[in-house]
PDB file of C-alpha atoms in Angstrom:
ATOM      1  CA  UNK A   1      -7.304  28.648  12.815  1.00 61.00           C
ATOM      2  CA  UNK A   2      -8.075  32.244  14.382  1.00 71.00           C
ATOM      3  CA  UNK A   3      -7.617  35.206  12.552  1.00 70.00           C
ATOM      4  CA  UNK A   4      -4.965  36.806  14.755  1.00 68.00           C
ATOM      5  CA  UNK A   5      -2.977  33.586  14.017  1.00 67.00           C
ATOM      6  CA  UNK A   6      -2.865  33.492  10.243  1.00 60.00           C
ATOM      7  CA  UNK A   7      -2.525  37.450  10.439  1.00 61.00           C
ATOM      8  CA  UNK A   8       0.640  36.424  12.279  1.00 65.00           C
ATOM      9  CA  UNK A   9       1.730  33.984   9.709  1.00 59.00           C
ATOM     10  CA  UNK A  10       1.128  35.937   6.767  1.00 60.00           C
ATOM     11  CA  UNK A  11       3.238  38.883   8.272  1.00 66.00           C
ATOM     12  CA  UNK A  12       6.316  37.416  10.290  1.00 75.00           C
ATOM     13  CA  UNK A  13       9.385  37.915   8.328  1.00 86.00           C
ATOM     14  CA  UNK A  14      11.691  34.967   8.971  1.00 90.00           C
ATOM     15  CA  UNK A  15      14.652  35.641  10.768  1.00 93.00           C
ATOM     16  CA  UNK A  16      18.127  35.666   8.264  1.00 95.00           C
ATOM     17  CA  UNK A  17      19.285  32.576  10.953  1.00 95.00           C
ATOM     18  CA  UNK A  18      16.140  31.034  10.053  1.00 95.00           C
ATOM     19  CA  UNK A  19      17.153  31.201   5.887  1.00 94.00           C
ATOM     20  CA  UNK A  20      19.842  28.569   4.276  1.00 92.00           C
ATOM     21  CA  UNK A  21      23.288  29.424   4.122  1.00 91.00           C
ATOM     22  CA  UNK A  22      23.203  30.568   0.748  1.00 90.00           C
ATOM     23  CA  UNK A  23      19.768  32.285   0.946  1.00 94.00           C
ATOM     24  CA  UNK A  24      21.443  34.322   3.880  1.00 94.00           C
ATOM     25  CA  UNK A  25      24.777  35.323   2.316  1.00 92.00           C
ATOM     26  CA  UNK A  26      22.594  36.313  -0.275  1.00 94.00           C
ATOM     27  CA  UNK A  27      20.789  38.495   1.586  1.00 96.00           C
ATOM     28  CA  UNK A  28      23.378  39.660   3.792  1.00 94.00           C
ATOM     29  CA  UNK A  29      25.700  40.477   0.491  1.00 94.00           C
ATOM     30  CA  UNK A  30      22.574  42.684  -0.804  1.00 95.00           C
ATOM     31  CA  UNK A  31      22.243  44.403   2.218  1.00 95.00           C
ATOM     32  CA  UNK A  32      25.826  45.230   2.112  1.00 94.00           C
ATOM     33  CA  UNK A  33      26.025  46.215  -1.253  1.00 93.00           C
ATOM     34  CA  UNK A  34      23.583  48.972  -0.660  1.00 91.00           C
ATOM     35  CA  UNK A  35      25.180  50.395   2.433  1.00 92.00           C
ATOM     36  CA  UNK A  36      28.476  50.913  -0.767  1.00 92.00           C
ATOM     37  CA  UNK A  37      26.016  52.432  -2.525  1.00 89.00           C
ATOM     38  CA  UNK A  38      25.128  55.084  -0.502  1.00 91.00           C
ATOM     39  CA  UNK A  39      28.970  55.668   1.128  1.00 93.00           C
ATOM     40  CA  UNK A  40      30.403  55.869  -2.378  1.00 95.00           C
ATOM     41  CA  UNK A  41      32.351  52.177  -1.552  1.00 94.00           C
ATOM     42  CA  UNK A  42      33.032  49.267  -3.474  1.00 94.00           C
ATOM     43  CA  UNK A  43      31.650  46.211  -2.143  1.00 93.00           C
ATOM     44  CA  UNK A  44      33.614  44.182  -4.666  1.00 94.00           C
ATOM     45  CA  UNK A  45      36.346  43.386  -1.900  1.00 94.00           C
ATOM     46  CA  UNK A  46      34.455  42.509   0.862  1.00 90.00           C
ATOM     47  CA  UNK A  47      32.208  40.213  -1.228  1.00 93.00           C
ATOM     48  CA  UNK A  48      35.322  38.963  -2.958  1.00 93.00           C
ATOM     49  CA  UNK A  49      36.122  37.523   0.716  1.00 91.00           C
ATOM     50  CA  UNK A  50      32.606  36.599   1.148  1.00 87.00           C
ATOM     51  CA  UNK A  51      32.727  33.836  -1.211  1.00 87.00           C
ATOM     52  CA  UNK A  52      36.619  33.536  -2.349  1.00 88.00           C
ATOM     53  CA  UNK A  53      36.354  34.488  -5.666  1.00 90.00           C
ATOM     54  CA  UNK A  54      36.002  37.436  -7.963  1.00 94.00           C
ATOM     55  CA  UNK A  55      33.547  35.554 -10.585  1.00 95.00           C
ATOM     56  CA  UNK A  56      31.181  35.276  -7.837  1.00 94.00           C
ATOM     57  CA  UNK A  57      31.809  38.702  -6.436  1.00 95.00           C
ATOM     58  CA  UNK A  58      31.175  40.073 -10.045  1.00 95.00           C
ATOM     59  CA  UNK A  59      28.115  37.992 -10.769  1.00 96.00           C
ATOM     60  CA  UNK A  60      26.733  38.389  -7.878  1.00 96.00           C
ATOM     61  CA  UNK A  61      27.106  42.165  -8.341  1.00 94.00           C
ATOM     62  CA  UNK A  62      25.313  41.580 -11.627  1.00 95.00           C
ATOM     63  CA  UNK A  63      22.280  39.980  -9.350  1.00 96.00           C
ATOM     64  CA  UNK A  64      21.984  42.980  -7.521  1.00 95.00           C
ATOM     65  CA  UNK A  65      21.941  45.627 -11.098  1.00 94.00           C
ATOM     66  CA  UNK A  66      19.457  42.487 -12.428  1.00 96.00           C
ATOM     67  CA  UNK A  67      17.608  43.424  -9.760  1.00 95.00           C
ATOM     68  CA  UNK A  68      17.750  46.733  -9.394  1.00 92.00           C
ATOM     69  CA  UNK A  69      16.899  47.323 -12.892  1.00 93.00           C
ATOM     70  CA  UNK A  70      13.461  44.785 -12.979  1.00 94.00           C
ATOM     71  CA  UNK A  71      12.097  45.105 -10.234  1.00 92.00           C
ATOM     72  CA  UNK A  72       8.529  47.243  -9.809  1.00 92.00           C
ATOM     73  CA  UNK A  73       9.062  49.282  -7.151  1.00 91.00           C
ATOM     74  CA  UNK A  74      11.952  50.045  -4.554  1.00 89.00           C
ATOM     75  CA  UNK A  75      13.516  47.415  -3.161  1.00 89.00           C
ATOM     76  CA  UNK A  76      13.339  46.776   0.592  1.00 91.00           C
ATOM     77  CA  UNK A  77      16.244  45.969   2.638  1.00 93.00           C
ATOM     78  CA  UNK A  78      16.656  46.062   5.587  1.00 93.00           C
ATOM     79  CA  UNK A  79      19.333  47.386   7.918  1.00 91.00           C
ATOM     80  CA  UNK A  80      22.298  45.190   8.381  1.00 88.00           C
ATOM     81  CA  UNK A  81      21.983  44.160  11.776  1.00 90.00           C
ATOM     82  CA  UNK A  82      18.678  43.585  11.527  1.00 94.00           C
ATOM     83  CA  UNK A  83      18.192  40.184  12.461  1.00 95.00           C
ATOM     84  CA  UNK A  84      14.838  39.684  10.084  1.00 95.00           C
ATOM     85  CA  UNK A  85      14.529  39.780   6.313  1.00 95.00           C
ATOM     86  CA  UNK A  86      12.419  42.167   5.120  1.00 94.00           C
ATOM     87  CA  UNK A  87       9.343  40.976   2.568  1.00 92.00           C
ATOM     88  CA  UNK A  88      11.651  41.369  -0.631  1.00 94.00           C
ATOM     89  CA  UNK A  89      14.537  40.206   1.146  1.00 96.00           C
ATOM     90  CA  UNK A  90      12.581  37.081   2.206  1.00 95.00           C
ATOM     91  CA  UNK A  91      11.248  36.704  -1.597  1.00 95.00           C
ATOM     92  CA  UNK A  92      14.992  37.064  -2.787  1.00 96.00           C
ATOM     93  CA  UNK A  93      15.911  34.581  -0.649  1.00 96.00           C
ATOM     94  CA  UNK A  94      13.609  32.017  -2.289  1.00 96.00           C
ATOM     95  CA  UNK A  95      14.827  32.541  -5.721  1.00 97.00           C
ATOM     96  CA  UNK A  96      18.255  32.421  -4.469  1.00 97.00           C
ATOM     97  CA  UNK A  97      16.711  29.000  -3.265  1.00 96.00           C
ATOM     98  CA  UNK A  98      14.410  28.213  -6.597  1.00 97.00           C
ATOM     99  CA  UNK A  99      17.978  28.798  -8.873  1.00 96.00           C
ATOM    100  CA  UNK A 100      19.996  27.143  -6.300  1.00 94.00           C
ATOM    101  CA  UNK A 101      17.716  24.075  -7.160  1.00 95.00           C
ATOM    102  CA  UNK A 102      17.351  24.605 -10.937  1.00 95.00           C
ATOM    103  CA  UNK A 103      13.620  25.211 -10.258  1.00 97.00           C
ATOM    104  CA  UNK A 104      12.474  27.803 -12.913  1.00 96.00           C
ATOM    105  CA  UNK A 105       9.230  27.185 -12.282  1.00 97.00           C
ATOM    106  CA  UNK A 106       9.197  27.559  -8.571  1.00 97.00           C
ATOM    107  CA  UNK A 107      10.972  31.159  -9.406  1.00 97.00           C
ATOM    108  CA  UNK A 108       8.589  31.919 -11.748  1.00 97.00           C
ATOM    109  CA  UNK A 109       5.917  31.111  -9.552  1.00 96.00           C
ATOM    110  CA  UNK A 110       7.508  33.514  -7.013  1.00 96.00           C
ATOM    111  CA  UNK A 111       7.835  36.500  -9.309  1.00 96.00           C
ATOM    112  CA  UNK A 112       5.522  36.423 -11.926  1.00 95.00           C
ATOM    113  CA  UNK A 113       2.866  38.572 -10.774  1.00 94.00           C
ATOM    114  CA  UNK A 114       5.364  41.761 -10.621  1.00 93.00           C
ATOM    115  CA  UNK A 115       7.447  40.582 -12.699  1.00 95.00           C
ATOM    116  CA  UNK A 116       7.349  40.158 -16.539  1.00 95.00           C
ATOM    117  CA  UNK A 117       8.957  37.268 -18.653  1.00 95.00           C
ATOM    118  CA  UNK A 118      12.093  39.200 -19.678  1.00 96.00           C
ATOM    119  CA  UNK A 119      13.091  40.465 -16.298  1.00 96.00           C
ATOM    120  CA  UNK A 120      12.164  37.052 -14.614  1.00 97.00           C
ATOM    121  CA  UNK A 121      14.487  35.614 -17.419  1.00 97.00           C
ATOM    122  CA  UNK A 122      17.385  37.950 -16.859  1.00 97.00           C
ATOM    123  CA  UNK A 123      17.372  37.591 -13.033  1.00 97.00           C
ATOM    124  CA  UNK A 124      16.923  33.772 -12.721  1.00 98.00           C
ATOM    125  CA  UNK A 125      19.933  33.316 -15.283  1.00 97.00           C
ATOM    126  CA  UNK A 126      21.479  35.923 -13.187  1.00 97.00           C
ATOM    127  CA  UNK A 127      21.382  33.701 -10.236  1.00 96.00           C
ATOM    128  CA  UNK A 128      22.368  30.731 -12.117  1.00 95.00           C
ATOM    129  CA  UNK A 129      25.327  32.173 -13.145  1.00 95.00           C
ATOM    130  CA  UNK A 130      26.141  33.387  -9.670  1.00 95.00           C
ATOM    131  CA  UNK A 131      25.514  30.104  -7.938  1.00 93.00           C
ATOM    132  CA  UNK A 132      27.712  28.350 -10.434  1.00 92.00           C
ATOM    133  CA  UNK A 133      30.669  30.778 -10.031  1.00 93.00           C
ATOM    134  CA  UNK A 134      30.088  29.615  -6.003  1.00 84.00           C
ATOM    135  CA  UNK A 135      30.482  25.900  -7.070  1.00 73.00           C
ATOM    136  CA  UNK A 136      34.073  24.851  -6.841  1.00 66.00           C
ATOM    137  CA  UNK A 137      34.906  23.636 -10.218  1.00 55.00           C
ATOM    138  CA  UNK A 138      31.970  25.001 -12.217  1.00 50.00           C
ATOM    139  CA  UNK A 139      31.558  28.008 -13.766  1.00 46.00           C
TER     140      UNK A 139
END
């Protein structure tokens, strides 16, 4: 393999298309939640709609603080019609995936280098929580 190639691979961020369904709304709902942010809006409604349900819409809002309050440096996200994830968006979207699949240690394989035990804890229940709101009859 040449260089230039697994440059390439190393630095392509995948495409939000690219990422399963609930990787991508995951994304997509972050990305939205921050444009609130900074316009002084709620994004409780619109991610109320998003996944037809206020428990999810609240724990997924609990996600994002989980987030926001762990992680090591600013978190980057890109613009909402961008069509590519950025590098934390991308790594969000495999936990999403990792507590999706019950996987702790695939999600703690993912974050553990910036991450320490108690905010790897807090965010993977986090996403458990969220993703079982989502399920239609568990919670």
């Amino acid at each position: 393999m040449h260089s230039n190639t697994l440059i390439r691979q190393l630095t392509t961020q995948p495409l939000i298309r690219d990422l399963s369904v609930e990787a991508a709304q995951a994304v997509l709902a972050l990305r939205y939640c921050i444009v609130c942010r900074r316009n002084d809006r709620d994004p409780m409604p619109e991610l109320e709609r998003r996944w037809g349900n206020v428990l999810a819409a609240r724990r997924y809002r609990l996600v994002v603080e989980a987030i926001g309050h762990s992680w090591p440096d600013p978190f980057a996200v890109a613009p909402p019609c961008c069509p590519r994830a950025s590098f934390d968006e991308a790594l969000l979207a495999d936990m999403v995936t990792a507590a999706a699949h019950g996987d702790r240690v695939a999600f703690d394989v993912l974050t553990a280098e910036m991450l320490g035990s108690d905010a790897r804890e807090m965010i993977f229940v986090a996403l458990e929580n969220f993703i079982r709101a989502r399920a239609p009859g568990r919670v």
